[in-house]
Short mmCIF file of C-alpha atoms and ligand atoms in Angstrom, two decimals:
data_model
loop_
_atom_site.label_atom_id
_atom_site.label_comp_id
_atom_site.label_asym_id
_atom_site.label_seq_id
_atom_site.Cartn_x
_atom_site.Cartn_y
_atom_site.Cartn_z
CA MET A 12 84.93 54.42 42.08
CA THR A 13 84.99 51.82 39.74
CA VAL A 14 88.17 51.51 37.46
CA GLN A 15 86.79 49.62 34.11
CA LEU A 16 88.97 48.14 31.34
CA TRP A 17 88.12 48.03 27.52
CA ARG A 18 89.92 45.66 25.73
CA ASN A 19 90.42 44.05 22.52
CA CYS A 20 89.17 46.95 20.30
CA ARG A 21 90.29 49.74 17.72
CA VAL A 22 89.91 53.07 19.38
CA ALA A 23 89.76 55.88 16.57
CA SER A 24 90.29 58.96 19.15
CA LEU A 25 90.28 61.76 16.64
CA GLN A 26 93.08 63.03 19.08
CA PRO A 27 94.33 65.83 16.92
CA SER A 28 97.97 65.27 17.76
CA HIS A 29 98.15 61.51 17.11
CA PRO A 30 99.98 60.63 14.16
CA ALA A 31 98.10 58.07 12.76
CA PRO A 32 94.40 59.28 10.64
CA TYR A 33 91.26 59.36 12.74
CA GLY A 34 94.00 58.97 16.15
CA LEU A 35 93.88 54.92 15.12
CA ILE A 36 95.60 52.93 18.18
CA ASP A 37 94.92 49.38 16.75
CA ASP A 38 94.82 47.05 19.60
CA ALA A 39 94.01 49.42 22.54
CA ALA A 40 93.07 49.61 25.85
CA LEU A 41 91.08 51.97 27.51
CA VAL A 42 90.72 52.34 31.22
CA LEU A 43 87.78 54.54 32.63
CA GLU A 44 87.08 55.76 36.01
CA GLY A 45 83.83 56.47 37.17
CA GLU A 46 82.28 58.82 34.31
CA TYR A 47 85.84 59.87 32.78
CA ILE A 48 88.44 58.14 30.59
CA ALA A 49 91.98 57.49 32.55
CA TRP A 50 94.00 55.83 30.18
CA VAL A 51 94.13 54.93 26.60
CA GLY A 52 96.75 53.60 24.31
CA PRO A 53 98.35 50.17 22.85
CA ARG A 54 97.55 47.77 25.39
CA GLY A 55 101.13 46.76 25.37
CA GLU A 56 101.80 49.98 27.16
CA LEU A 57 98.93 50.13 29.77
CA PRO A 58 101.12 50.91 33.32
CA ALA A 59 100.34 47.52 35.73
CA ASP A 60 99.68 49.71 38.45
CA LEU A 61 96.49 51.21 36.56
CA ALA A 62 95.95 47.21 35.09
CA ALA A 63 95.84 46.38 38.67
CA ARG A 64 93.35 49.03 39.85
CA CYS A 65 90.80 47.32 37.29
CA THR A 66 87.87 45.77 39.21
CA ARG A 67 85.58 45.27 35.56
CA GLU A 68 86.83 44.11 32.58
CA HIS A 69 85.08 44.19 29.18
CA ASP A 70 86.15 42.73 26.08
CA ALA A 71 84.83 44.90 23.07
CA GLY A 72 85.37 41.84 20.71
CA GLY A 73 87.49 43.61 18.09
CA ALA A 74 85.12 45.96 17.70
CA LEU A 75 86.18 50.22 16.31
CA ILE A 76 85.81 52.22 19.18
CA THR A 77 85.03 56.51 18.40
CA PRO A 78 83.62 58.92 20.92
CA GLY A 79 79.83 59.36 21.33
CA LEU A 80 78.62 61.15 18.49
CA ILE A 81 77.60 64.25 18.70
CA ASP A 82 74.30 66.40 17.32
CA CYS A 83 75.18 69.70 17.08
CA HIS A 84 72.11 71.22 15.63
CA THR A 85 68.84 70.23 16.09
CA HIS A 86 65.32 71.46 16.01
CA LEU A 87 64.20 68.08 17.55
CA VAL A 88 61.34 69.33 19.88
CA TYR A 89 58.13 70.25 17.24
CA GLY A 90 54.62 69.19 16.76
CA GLY A 91 52.99 67.73 13.57
CA ASP A 92 55.01 67.19 10.47
CA ARG A 93 55.42 69.18 6.85
CA ALA A 94 54.87 66.35 4.32
CA HIS A 95 52.55 68.19 2.31
CA GLU A 96 54.61 71.17 1.99
CA PHE A 97 57.44 68.59 0.84
CA GLU A 98 54.47 67.48 -1.77
CA LEU A 99 53.99 71.60 -2.89
CA ARG A 100 57.80 71.75 -3.22
CA LEU A 101 58.25 68.85 -5.50
CA GLN A 102 55.28 70.35 -7.70
CA GLY A 103 57.92 73.28 -7.87
CA ALA A 104 57.12 75.71 -5.37
CA SER A 105 60.43 76.88 -3.08
CA TYR A 106 61.02 76.50 0.46
CA GLU A 107 60.88 80.48 0.14
CA ASP A 108 57.42 80.56 -1.81
CA VAL A 109 56.16 78.31 0.56
CA ALA A 110 57.09 80.17 3.95
CA ARG A 111 55.94 83.61 2.55
CA ALA A 112 52.62 81.57 1.73
CA GLY A 113 52.17 81.73 5.79
CA GLY A 114 53.31 78.14 5.65
CA GLY A 115 57.01 76.81 6.78
CA ILE A 116 58.06 77.29 10.04
CA ALA A 117 54.83 78.99 10.77
CA SER A 118 52.32 75.24 10.25
CA THR A 119 55.07 74.11 12.42
CA VAL A 120 54.55 76.79 15.11
CA LYS A 121 50.86 76.39 14.95
CA ALA A 122 51.22 72.24 15.42
CA THR A 123 54.05 73.10 18.41
CA ARG A 124 51.45 75.52 20.16
CA ALA A 125 48.35 73.08 19.81
CA ALA A 126 50.54 70.01 21.43
CA SER A 127 50.58 69.35 25.54
CA GLU A 128 53.70 69.08 27.05
CA ASP A 129 53.66 65.70 27.09
CA GLU A 130 52.47 65.16 23.45
CA LEU A 131 55.51 66.90 22.58
CA GLN A 132 57.47 64.74 24.31
CA THR A 133 56.12 61.65 23.05
CA GLN A 134 56.66 63.06 19.04
CA SER A 135 60.00 63.96 19.74
CA LEU A 136 61.03 61.24 21.48
CA ARG A 137 60.97 58.79 18.92
CA ARG A 138 63.26 61.21 16.79
CA LEU A 139 65.67 61.01 19.81
CA GLN A 140 65.50 57.24 20.26
CA ALA A 141 66.27 57.07 16.31
CA LEU A 142 69.88 59.34 17.12
CA LEU A 143 70.38 57.43 20.24
CA ALA A 144 70.43 54.07 17.90
CA GLU A 145 73.02 55.63 16.38
CA GLY A 146 75.47 56.36 18.81
CA VAL A 147 74.93 60.14 19.45
CA THR A 148 75.16 60.68 23.27
CA THR A 149 75.68 64.49 22.93
CA LEU A 150 72.66 66.71 21.24
CA GLU A 151 71.82 70.04 21.11
CA ILE A 152 68.23 71.04 20.88
CA LYS A 153 66.75 74.32 19.47
CA SER A 154 63.69 76.26 20.62
CA GLY A 155 62.01 78.07 18.04
CA TYR A 156 58.68 76.76 17.10
CA GLY A 157 57.11 78.35 20.02
CA LEU A 158 57.86 81.83 19.31
CA ALA A 159 55.81 82.64 22.57
CA LEU A 160 56.92 82.67 26.27
CA ALA A 161 54.61 79.98 27.19
CA HIS A 162 55.43 77.70 24.14
CA GLU A 163 58.95 78.19 23.70
CA ARG A 164 59.07 77.57 27.63
CA LYS A 165 57.11 74.01 26.91
CA ALA A 166 59.56 73.22 24.22
CA LEU A 167 62.64 73.82 26.31
CA ARG A 168 61.45 72.05 29.16
CA VAL A 169 60.80 68.70 26.74
CA ALA A 170 64.21 69.24 25.52
CA ARG A 171 65.59 69.17 29.27
CA ALA A 172 63.13 66.38 30.22
CA LEU A 173 64.61 63.66 27.17
CA GLY A 174 68.21 64.77 28.34
CA HIS A 175 67.12 63.79 31.80
CA LEU A 176 65.62 60.33 31.47
CA HIS A 177 67.67 59.26 28.49
CA PRO A 178 71.32 58.61 28.11
CA VAL A 179 72.26 61.64 26.46
CA ASP A 180 73.39 65.01 27.35
CA VAL A 181 71.32 67.82 26.13
CA ARG A 182 72.51 71.43 25.25
CA THR A 183 69.29 73.70 24.66
CA THR A 184 69.38 76.67 22.34
CA PHE A 185 66.75 79.49 23.17
CA LEU A 186 65.68 80.53 19.16
CA GLY A 187 63.65 82.67 19.72
CA ALA A 188 64.47 84.73 16.60
CA HIS A 189 63.66 81.98 14.58
CA ALA A 190 60.26 83.29 11.96
CA VAL A 191 57.89 86.04 12.87
CA PRO A 192 55.32 84.66 14.40
CA PRO A 193 51.41 85.73 13.00
CA GLU A 194 50.68 87.47 15.65
CA PHE A 195 53.33 89.76 15.30
CA ALA A 196 52.82 89.86 11.48
CA GLY A 197 54.54 93.03 9.82
CA ARG A 198 56.15 93.87 13.82
CA ALA A 199 59.35 91.90 13.17
CA ASP A 200 61.23 94.88 15.36
CA ASP A 201 57.95 94.67 18.35
CA TYR A 202 58.71 90.55 17.85
CA VAL A 203 62.81 91.15 18.41
CA ASP A 204 61.74 92.94 21.49
CA GLU A 205 59.59 90.48 22.79
CA VAL A 206 62.34 87.90 22.22
CA ILE A 207 64.59 89.68 24.42
CA ARG A 208 62.00 90.14 27.15
CA MET A 209 61.18 85.89 27.11
CA LEU A 210 65.67 85.06 26.94
CA PRO A 211 66.53 86.23 30.72
CA LEU A 212 63.05 84.69 31.96
CA LEU A 213 63.78 81.54 30.47
CA HIS A 214 67.96 81.55 31.44
CA ALA A 215 66.62 82.49 35.07
CA GLU A 216 64.67 79.37 34.55
CA GLY A 217 68.02 77.09 33.81
CA LEU A 218 66.42 76.31 30.06
CA VAL A 219 68.93 78.37 28.30
CA ASP A 220 72.40 77.28 27.18
CA ALA A 221 73.59 79.27 24.25
CA VAL A 222 71.13 81.78 21.81
CA ASP A 223 70.67 81.13 17.92
CA ALA A 224 68.64 83.14 15.41
CA PHE A 225 67.96 82.70 11.69
CA CYS A 226 69.26 85.92 10.31
CA GLU A 227 67.51 86.21 6.49
CA ARG A 228 65.39 87.99 4.50
CA ILE A 229 62.29 85.28 5.10
CA ALA A 230 63.17 86.09 8.80
CA PHE A 231 65.36 88.43 11.15
CA SER A 232 67.85 91.16 9.36
CA ALA A 233 71.49 91.54 10.35
CA ALA A 234 70.69 94.60 12.89
CA GLN A 235 67.76 92.40 14.36
CA THR A 236 69.98 89.64 15.45
CA GLU A 237 72.02 92.23 16.75
CA ARG A 238 69.43 92.79 18.85
CA VAL A 239 69.63 89.25 20.05
CA PHE A 240 73.21 88.79 20.39
CA GLU A 241 73.27 92.13 22.75
CA ALA A 242 70.48 90.57 24.80
CA ALA A 243 72.70 86.70 25.12
CA HIS A 244 76.11 88.59 25.89
CA ALA A 245 74.45 90.76 28.42
CA LEU A 246 73.47 87.40 30.29
CA GLY A 247 77.17 85.63 29.50
CA LEU A 248 75.21 83.30 27.01
CA PRO A 249 76.90 82.10 23.67
CA VAL A 250 75.90 82.91 20.19
CA LYS A 251 75.51 80.90 16.89
CA LEU A 252 73.59 81.65 13.95
CA HIS A 253 71.97 80.31 11.20
CA ALA A 254 73.76 81.89 8.81
CA GLU A 255 73.64 82.31 4.84
CA GLN A 256 71.62 79.70 4.28
CA LEU A 257 69.75 81.07 1.47
CA SER A 258 71.18 84.40 0.85
CA ASP A 259 74.54 86.08 1.85
CA SER A 260 72.94 88.08 4.11
CA GLY A 261 76.57 89.02 6.08
CA GLY A 262 75.80 86.73 9.27
CA ALA A 263 78.70 85.09 9.61
CA GLN A 264 80.50 88.24 10.14
CA LEU A 265 77.72 89.22 12.41
CA ALA A 266 78.46 86.07 14.19
CA ALA A 267 82.02 86.65 14.52
CA ARG A 268 82.08 89.76 15.93
CA TYR A 269 80.15 88.58 18.86
CA GLY A 270 82.74 85.08 19.29
CA ALA A 271 79.48 82.74 17.89
CA ILE A 272 80.54 79.23 19.07
CA SER A 273 79.18 78.54 15.44
CA CYS A 274 77.76 79.76 12.27
CA ASP A 275 75.23 77.19 10.76
CA HIS A 276 74.20 76.33 7.01
CA LEU A 277 76.50 78.42 4.99
CA GLU A 278 75.93 77.95 1.43
CA TRP A 279 76.46 81.51 0.32
CA LEU A 280 78.89 81.91 2.82
CA SER A 281 81.84 84.92 1.36
CA GLU A 282 85.39 85.29 1.65
CA GLU A 283 84.97 87.78 4.58
CA GLY A 284 82.50 85.88 6.19
CA ALA A 285 84.62 82.80 5.99
CA ALA A 286 88.12 84.80 7.41
CA ALA A 287 85.69 86.57 9.97
CA MET A 288 85.08 82.98 11.22
CA ALA A 289 88.48 81.96 11.11
CA ALA A 290 89.53 85.05 13.01
CA ALA A 291 87.03 84.41 15.60
CA GLY A 292 87.36 80.73 16.33
CA SER A 293 83.64 79.61 14.88
CA VAL A 294 82.80 76.28 14.12
CA ALA A 295 81.07 75.56 10.83
CA VAL A 296 78.35 73.64 10.98
CA LEU A 297 77.84 71.68 7.50
CA LEU A 298 74.12 70.70 7.19
CA PRO A 299 73.86 68.02 4.37
CA GLY A 300 70.38 67.39 5.01
CA ALA A 301 68.43 70.45 4.58
CA PHE A 302 71.03 70.95 1.53
CA TYR A 303 70.21 68.04 0.04
CA PHE A 304 65.99 68.42 0.98
CA LEU A 305 65.41 71.92 -0.67
CA ARG A 306 67.34 70.39 -3.51
CA GLU A 307 69.88 73.75 -3.20
CA THR A 308 72.78 73.58 -5.93
CA LYS A 309 74.97 76.35 -4.12
CA LEU A 310 77.66 74.52 -2.07
CA LEU A 311 79.40 76.20 0.48
CA PRO A 312 83.12 76.91 -0.10
CA VAL A 313 84.41 73.69 2.14
CA THR A 314 87.90 73.45 0.15
CA LEU A 315 88.11 77.71 1.70
CA LEU A 316 87.05 77.00 5.49
CA ARG A 317 89.75 73.94 5.24
CA GLU A 318 92.46 76.40 3.82
CA LEU A 319 91.52 79.08 6.40
CA GLY A 320 91.41 76.10 9.46
CA VAL A 321 88.00 76.57 9.97
CA PRO A 322 86.62 73.50 12.09
CA MET A 323 83.71 71.65 9.97
CA ALA A 324 80.83 69.96 12.23
CA ILE A 325 78.20 68.14 10.28
CA SER A 326 74.77 67.73 11.88
CA THR A 327 71.00 66.59 11.03
CA ASP A 328 69.12 69.71 11.41
CA CYS A 329 66.78 67.76 12.72
CA ASN A 330 63.59 69.48 11.88
CA PRO A 331 60.52 69.23 10.36
CA GLY A 332 61.04 71.65 7.19
CA SER A 333 64.25 71.96 5.80
CA SER A 334 65.83 68.22 7.27
CA PRO A 335 63.39 65.88 8.64
CA CYS A 336 66.32 63.59 9.42
CA THR A 337 67.29 61.70 12.36
CA SER A 338 70.30 59.63 11.10
CA LEU A 339 73.73 61.73 11.90
CA LEU A 340 75.45 58.54 10.37
CA LEU A 341 73.68 59.42 7.23
CA MET A 342 75.03 62.97 7.31
CA LEU A 343 78.32 61.51 7.06
CA ASN A 344 77.96 59.79 3.97
CA MET A 345 76.06 63.32 2.66
CA ALA A 346 78.79 65.48 3.44
CA CYS A 347 81.45 63.39 1.97
CA THR A 348 79.48 62.91 -1.49
CA LEU A 349 77.66 66.57 -1.63
CA PHE A 350 80.20 68.66 0.27
CA ARG A 351 83.46 66.63 -0.66
CA LEU A 352 84.53 66.03 3.07
CA THR A 353 87.05 62.86 3.46
CA PRO A 354 85.24 60.23 5.64
CA GLU A 355 87.99 61.65 8.32
CA GLU A 356 86.72 65.00 8.25
CA ALA A 357 83.35 63.59 8.29
CA LEU A 358 83.69 61.42 11.25
CA ALA A 359 86.03 64.44 12.94
CA GLY A 360 82.73 66.55 12.22
CA VAL A 361 80.41 64.84 14.91
CA THR A 362 82.79 64.25 17.69
CA ARG A 363 86.01 66.73 18.12
CA HIS A 364 84.75 69.36 16.11
CA ALA A 365 80.84 69.16 16.61
CA ALA A 366 81.98 68.98 20.45
CA LYS A 367 83.90 72.72 19.92
CA ALA A 368 80.47 73.72 18.08
CA LEU A 369 78.67 73.74 21.40
CA GLY A 370 82.23 75.18 23.73
CA LEU A 371 82.57 71.92 25.31
CA SER A 372 86.27 70.92 25.77
CA ASP A 373 85.24 67.37 27.96
CA ARG A 374 83.92 65.22 25.02
CA GLY A 375 84.67 64.73 21.72
CA ILE A 376 87.73 62.40 21.24
CA ILE A 377 88.97 59.35 23.75
CA ALA A 378 91.55 61.27 25.54
CA ALA A 379 92.13 60.77 29.15
CA GLY A 380 90.52 63.23 31.43
CA LEU A 381 87.67 63.75 29.56
CA ARG A 382 84.09 62.11 29.34
CA ALA A 383 83.72 58.45 28.65
CA ASP A 384 80.71 58.57 26.09
CA PHE A 385 81.64 56.29 23.33
CA VAL A 386 80.45 53.86 20.79
CA LEU A 387 81.32 50.24 19.69
CA TRP A 388 80.89 49.47 15.85
CA ASP A 389 80.90 46.62 14.03
CA VAL A 390 82.77 48.02 11.39
CA ALA A 391 86.92 46.85 10.66
CA HIS A 392 87.76 50.82 9.69
CA PRO A 393 86.27 54.02 10.66
CA ALA A 394 86.10 54.93 6.77
CA GLN A 395 83.26 52.50 6.68
CA LEU A 396 81.20 54.97 9.34
CA ALA A 397 80.65 57.41 6.41
CA TYR A 398 80.87 54.64 3.54
CA ALA A 399 77.33 52.88 3.83
CA MET A 400 74.25 54.50 2.94
CA GLY A 401 71.63 53.23 5.80
CA ALA A 402 73.36 50.69 7.66
CA ASN A 403 74.05 50.98 11.41
CA PRO A 404 76.84 48.70 12.44
CA ARG A 405 76.68 50.47 16.44
CA LEU A 406 77.16 47.40 18.77
CA GLN A 407 76.69 49.31 21.86
CA THR A 408 77.01 52.90 23.58
CA VAL A 409 79.14 53.76 26.79
CA PHE A 410 77.30 57.04 28.16
CA GLU A 411 78.92 58.39 31.44
CA GLY A 412 81.36 55.39 31.87
CA GLU A 413 78.50 52.82 31.59
CA VAL A 414 77.04 50.67 28.90
CA VAL A 415 73.52 51.70 27.96
O1 NIG B 529 67.74 74.84 10.19
N1 NIG B 529 66.71 77.56 8.40
C1 NIG B 529 65.76 78.01 9.62
N2 NIG B 529 65.60 76.86 10.64
C2 NIG B 529 65.81 75.61 10.13
C3 NIG B 529 64.58 75.42 9.18
C4 NIG B 529 62.87 75.48 10.18
C5 NIG B 529 61.84 75.20 9.50
O2 NIG B 529 61.70 74.87 8.03
O3 NIG B 529 61.04 74.74 10.06
C6 NIG B 529 66.78 74.96 9.23
O4 NIG B 529 66.95 74.94 8.07
FE1 FE B 530 68.76 74.46 11.68
#
């Protein structure tokens, strides 16, 4: 096994137990054994026997090193775009108006169904490349624009293929309960039956790591969502939820009862919902891109979440309707300006807490025993990652121990 030494760097380890903000280690050394981190700390404390075993040495040139970024909530695989709906909304139509008029998710479903697997992969690859260029090493991708077995399968297969072909770990989420497709119009409960029929089939093909739903008045009720969660639990799959985005539907409490790994959006989250999430250990996934793009004004209760100790992750929500965004770094900035997170909370939101939102304990911080996924940045201090708008100071990405 190769043992590699990285030196001449500052490491923002994001270790929660580390006394310095960001878990910062100045003049650090980092030792990798194969795909894992073997040691990290101040260079002067590097054990001599470990140093002697290093077969490769890298000079980081004074770069800042952070954990690889984790985008824990995306709908990256879809066909077409919704620029026309953007125009309609700017003329006064609301996101819900557009959805009720048969646009919205339904229009992307049409374009996604029409695309072949190859076309879908080509269109999605551009978005993936933009995320990778900013240091993303783990990415969640949801289905939910197929809404029929063959098309949900196609989207999940594309998601898996992207992960196999590129230096990124892709986690897939089945979001069959994203919207009621046109062929089930007025028969939402029948469509939920169909979702429950699809799930074990797709899971048996190795295409599903978690299950999500959209609990909202334009999508599925709490009772319908619960049936999907029951089906997920029967297969031993973790659940998460698009909750309280446009209204308080009590989704967070429901998700918490099912031990949800995360509840996402949460603009309308109630105190009861926040308390239930805290008790269940669910991560709050903040999606400032959707908040901004839909010109929302209702702010989620960040202070309350902080007081309750609910971990906050941040994600792009990359999707054609509410957040056509492929910059996780921009989301750091927007989480600070719009939601008043500190830059340190924002960075934890795309590393340590994003890992937790995916139920992953082998990444998200730089520590011995964890995956060697990290990024070298041309910045002096980690706050600069959240501070700059539209900058990309990434120098290099290391994925599974190797420079990409
Ligand atoms: O996360 N809210 C539901 N789903 C997506 C948007 C889907 C769409 O408009 O295409 C979201 O905001
Ligand atoms: Fe979403």
